[in-house]
Short mmCIF file of C-alpha atoms in Angstrom, two decimals:
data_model
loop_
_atom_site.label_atom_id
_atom_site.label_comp_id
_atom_site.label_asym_id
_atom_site.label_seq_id
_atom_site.Cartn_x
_atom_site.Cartn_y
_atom_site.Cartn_z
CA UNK A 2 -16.14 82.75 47.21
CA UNK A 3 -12.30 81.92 45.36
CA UNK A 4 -11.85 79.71 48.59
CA UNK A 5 -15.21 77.76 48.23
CA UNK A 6 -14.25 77.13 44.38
CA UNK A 7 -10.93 75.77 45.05
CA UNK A 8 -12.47 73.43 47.68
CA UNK A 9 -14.61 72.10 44.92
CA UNK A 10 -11.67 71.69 42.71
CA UNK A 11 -9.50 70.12 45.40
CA UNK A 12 -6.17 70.91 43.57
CA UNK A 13 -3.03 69.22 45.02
CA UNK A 14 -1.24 72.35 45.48
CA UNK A 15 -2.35 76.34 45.19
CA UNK A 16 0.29 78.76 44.27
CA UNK A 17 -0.30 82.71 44.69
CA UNK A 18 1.85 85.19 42.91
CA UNK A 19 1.03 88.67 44.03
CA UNK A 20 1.20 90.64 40.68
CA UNK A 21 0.34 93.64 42.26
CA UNK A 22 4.40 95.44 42.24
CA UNK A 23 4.26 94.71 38.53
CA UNK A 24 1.44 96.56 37.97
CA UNK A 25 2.05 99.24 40.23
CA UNK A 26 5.38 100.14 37.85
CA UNK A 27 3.67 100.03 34.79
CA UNK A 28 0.70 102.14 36.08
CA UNK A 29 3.59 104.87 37.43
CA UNK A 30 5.43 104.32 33.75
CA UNK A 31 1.89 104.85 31.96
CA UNK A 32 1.22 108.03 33.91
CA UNK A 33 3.97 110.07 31.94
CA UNK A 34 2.20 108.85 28.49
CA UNK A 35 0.54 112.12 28.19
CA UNK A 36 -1.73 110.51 25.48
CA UNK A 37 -3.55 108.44 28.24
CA UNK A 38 -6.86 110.33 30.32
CA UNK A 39 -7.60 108.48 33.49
CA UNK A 40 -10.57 106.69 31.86
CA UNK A 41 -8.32 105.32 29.09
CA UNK A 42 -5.71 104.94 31.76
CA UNK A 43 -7.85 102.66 33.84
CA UNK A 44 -8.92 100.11 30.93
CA UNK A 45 -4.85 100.04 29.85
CA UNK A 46 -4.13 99.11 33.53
CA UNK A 47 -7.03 96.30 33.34
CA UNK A 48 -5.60 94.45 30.45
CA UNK A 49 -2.31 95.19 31.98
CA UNK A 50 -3.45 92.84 34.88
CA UNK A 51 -4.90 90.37 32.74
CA UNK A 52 -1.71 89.93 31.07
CA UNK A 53 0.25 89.91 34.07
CA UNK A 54 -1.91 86.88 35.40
CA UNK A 55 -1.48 84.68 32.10
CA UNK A 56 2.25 85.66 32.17
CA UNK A 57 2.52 84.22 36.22
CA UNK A 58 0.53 81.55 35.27
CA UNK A 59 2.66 79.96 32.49
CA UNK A 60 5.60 80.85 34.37
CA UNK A 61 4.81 78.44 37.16
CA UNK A 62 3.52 76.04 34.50
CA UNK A 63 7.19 75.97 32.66
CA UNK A 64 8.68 75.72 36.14
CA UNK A 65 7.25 72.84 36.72
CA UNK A 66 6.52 71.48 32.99
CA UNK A 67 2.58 71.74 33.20
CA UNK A 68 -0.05 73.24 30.92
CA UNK A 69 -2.12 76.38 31.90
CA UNK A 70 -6.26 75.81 31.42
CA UNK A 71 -7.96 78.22 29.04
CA UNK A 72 -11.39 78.96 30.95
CA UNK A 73 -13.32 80.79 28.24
CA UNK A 74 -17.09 79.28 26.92
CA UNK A 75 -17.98 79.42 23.12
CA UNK A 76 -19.72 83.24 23.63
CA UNK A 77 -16.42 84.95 25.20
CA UNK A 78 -14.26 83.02 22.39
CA UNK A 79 -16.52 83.85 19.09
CA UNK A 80 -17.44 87.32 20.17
CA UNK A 81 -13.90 88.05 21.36
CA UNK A 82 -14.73 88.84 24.73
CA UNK A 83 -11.41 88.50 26.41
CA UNK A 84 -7.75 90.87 26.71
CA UNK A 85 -5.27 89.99 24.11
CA UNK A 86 -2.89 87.88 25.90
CA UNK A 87 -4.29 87.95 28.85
CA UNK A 88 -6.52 84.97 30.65
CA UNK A 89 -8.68 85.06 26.86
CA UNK A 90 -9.35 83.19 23.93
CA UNK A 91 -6.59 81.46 22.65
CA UNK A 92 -4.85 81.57 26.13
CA UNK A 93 -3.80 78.39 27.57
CA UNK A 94 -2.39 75.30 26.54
CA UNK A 95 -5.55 73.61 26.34
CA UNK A 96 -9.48 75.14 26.40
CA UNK A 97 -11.94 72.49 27.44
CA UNK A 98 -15.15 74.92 27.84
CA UNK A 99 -14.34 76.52 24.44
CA UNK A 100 -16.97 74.71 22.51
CA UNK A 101 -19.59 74.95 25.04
CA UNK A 102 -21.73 77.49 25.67
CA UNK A 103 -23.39 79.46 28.81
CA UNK A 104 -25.68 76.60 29.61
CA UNK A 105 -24.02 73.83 29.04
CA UNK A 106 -20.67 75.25 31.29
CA UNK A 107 -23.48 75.92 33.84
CA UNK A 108 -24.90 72.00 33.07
CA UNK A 109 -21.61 70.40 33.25
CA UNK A 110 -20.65 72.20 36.87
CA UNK A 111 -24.20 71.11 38.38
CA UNK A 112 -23.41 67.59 37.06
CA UNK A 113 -19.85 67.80 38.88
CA UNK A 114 -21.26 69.21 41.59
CA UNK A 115 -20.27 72.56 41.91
CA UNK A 116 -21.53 75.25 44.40
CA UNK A 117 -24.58 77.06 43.04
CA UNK A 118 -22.88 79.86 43.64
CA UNK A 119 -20.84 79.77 40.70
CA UNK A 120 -24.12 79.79 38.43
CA UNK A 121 -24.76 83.22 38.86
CA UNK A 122 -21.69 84.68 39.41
CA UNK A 123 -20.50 87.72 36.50
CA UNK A 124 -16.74 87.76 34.82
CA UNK A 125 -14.74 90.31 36.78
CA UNK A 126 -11.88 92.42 35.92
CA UNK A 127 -10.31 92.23 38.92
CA UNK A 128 -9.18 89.35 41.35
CA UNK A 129 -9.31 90.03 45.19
CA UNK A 130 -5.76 89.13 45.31
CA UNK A 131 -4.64 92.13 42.61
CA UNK A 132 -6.02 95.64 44.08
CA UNK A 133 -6.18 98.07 41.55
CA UNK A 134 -2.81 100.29 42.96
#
């Protein structure tokens, strides 16, 4: 489904940073914190990954003096739905869908003609391309 979406986008260039060593270390470093169960464990290492994306992503922006895109709507900013520091409110350089909520993100990617697919689809914690280690 990633593929079909960055078809629709039809970006110049795709980068992929595999993320997945760095978050294999700090999951072995977290495992001696003897305050940490595995439930409690599992959410750290989610944010962990989060953060781990925003950091790759502004590093290739300030490689090549771009911006990084803030995708959160108007819900997941007021309500404070995201990981601080991570891919989340306040993240990015600029935040077009901040002010806009469910619907009208939904509207404005009909109008631009993107897959239906995307309508339905649910905020994951995890990207195929970082497996949980």
């Amino acid at each position: 489904m990633f593929s079909d979406g960055l078809a629709f986008i039809a970006a110049d260039e795709q980068e992929t940073i595999d993320i997945a060593a760095g978050v294999r270390g700090l999951d072995e470093q977290l495992k001696h914190h003897k305050r940490l169960d595995a439930a409690r464990q599992d959410f750290v290492l989610g944010n962990v990954k989060a953060r781990l994306r925003m950091v790759a992503q502004y590093a290739i922006a300030n490689a090549r003096g771009g911006l990084v895109i803030g995708i959160d709507h108007a819900a997941e900013a007021v309500m404070g739905f995201f990981t601080k520091f991570g891919a989340g409110a306040g993240a990015g350089d600029l935040a077009p869908l901040a002010g806009l909520v469910k619907g009208q993100v939904r509207a404005l990617g009909a109008h631009l003609g993107a897959p239906r697919a995307y309508e339905a689809t649910r905020h994951k914690r995890d990207l195929p391309l970082v497996p949980c280690p």
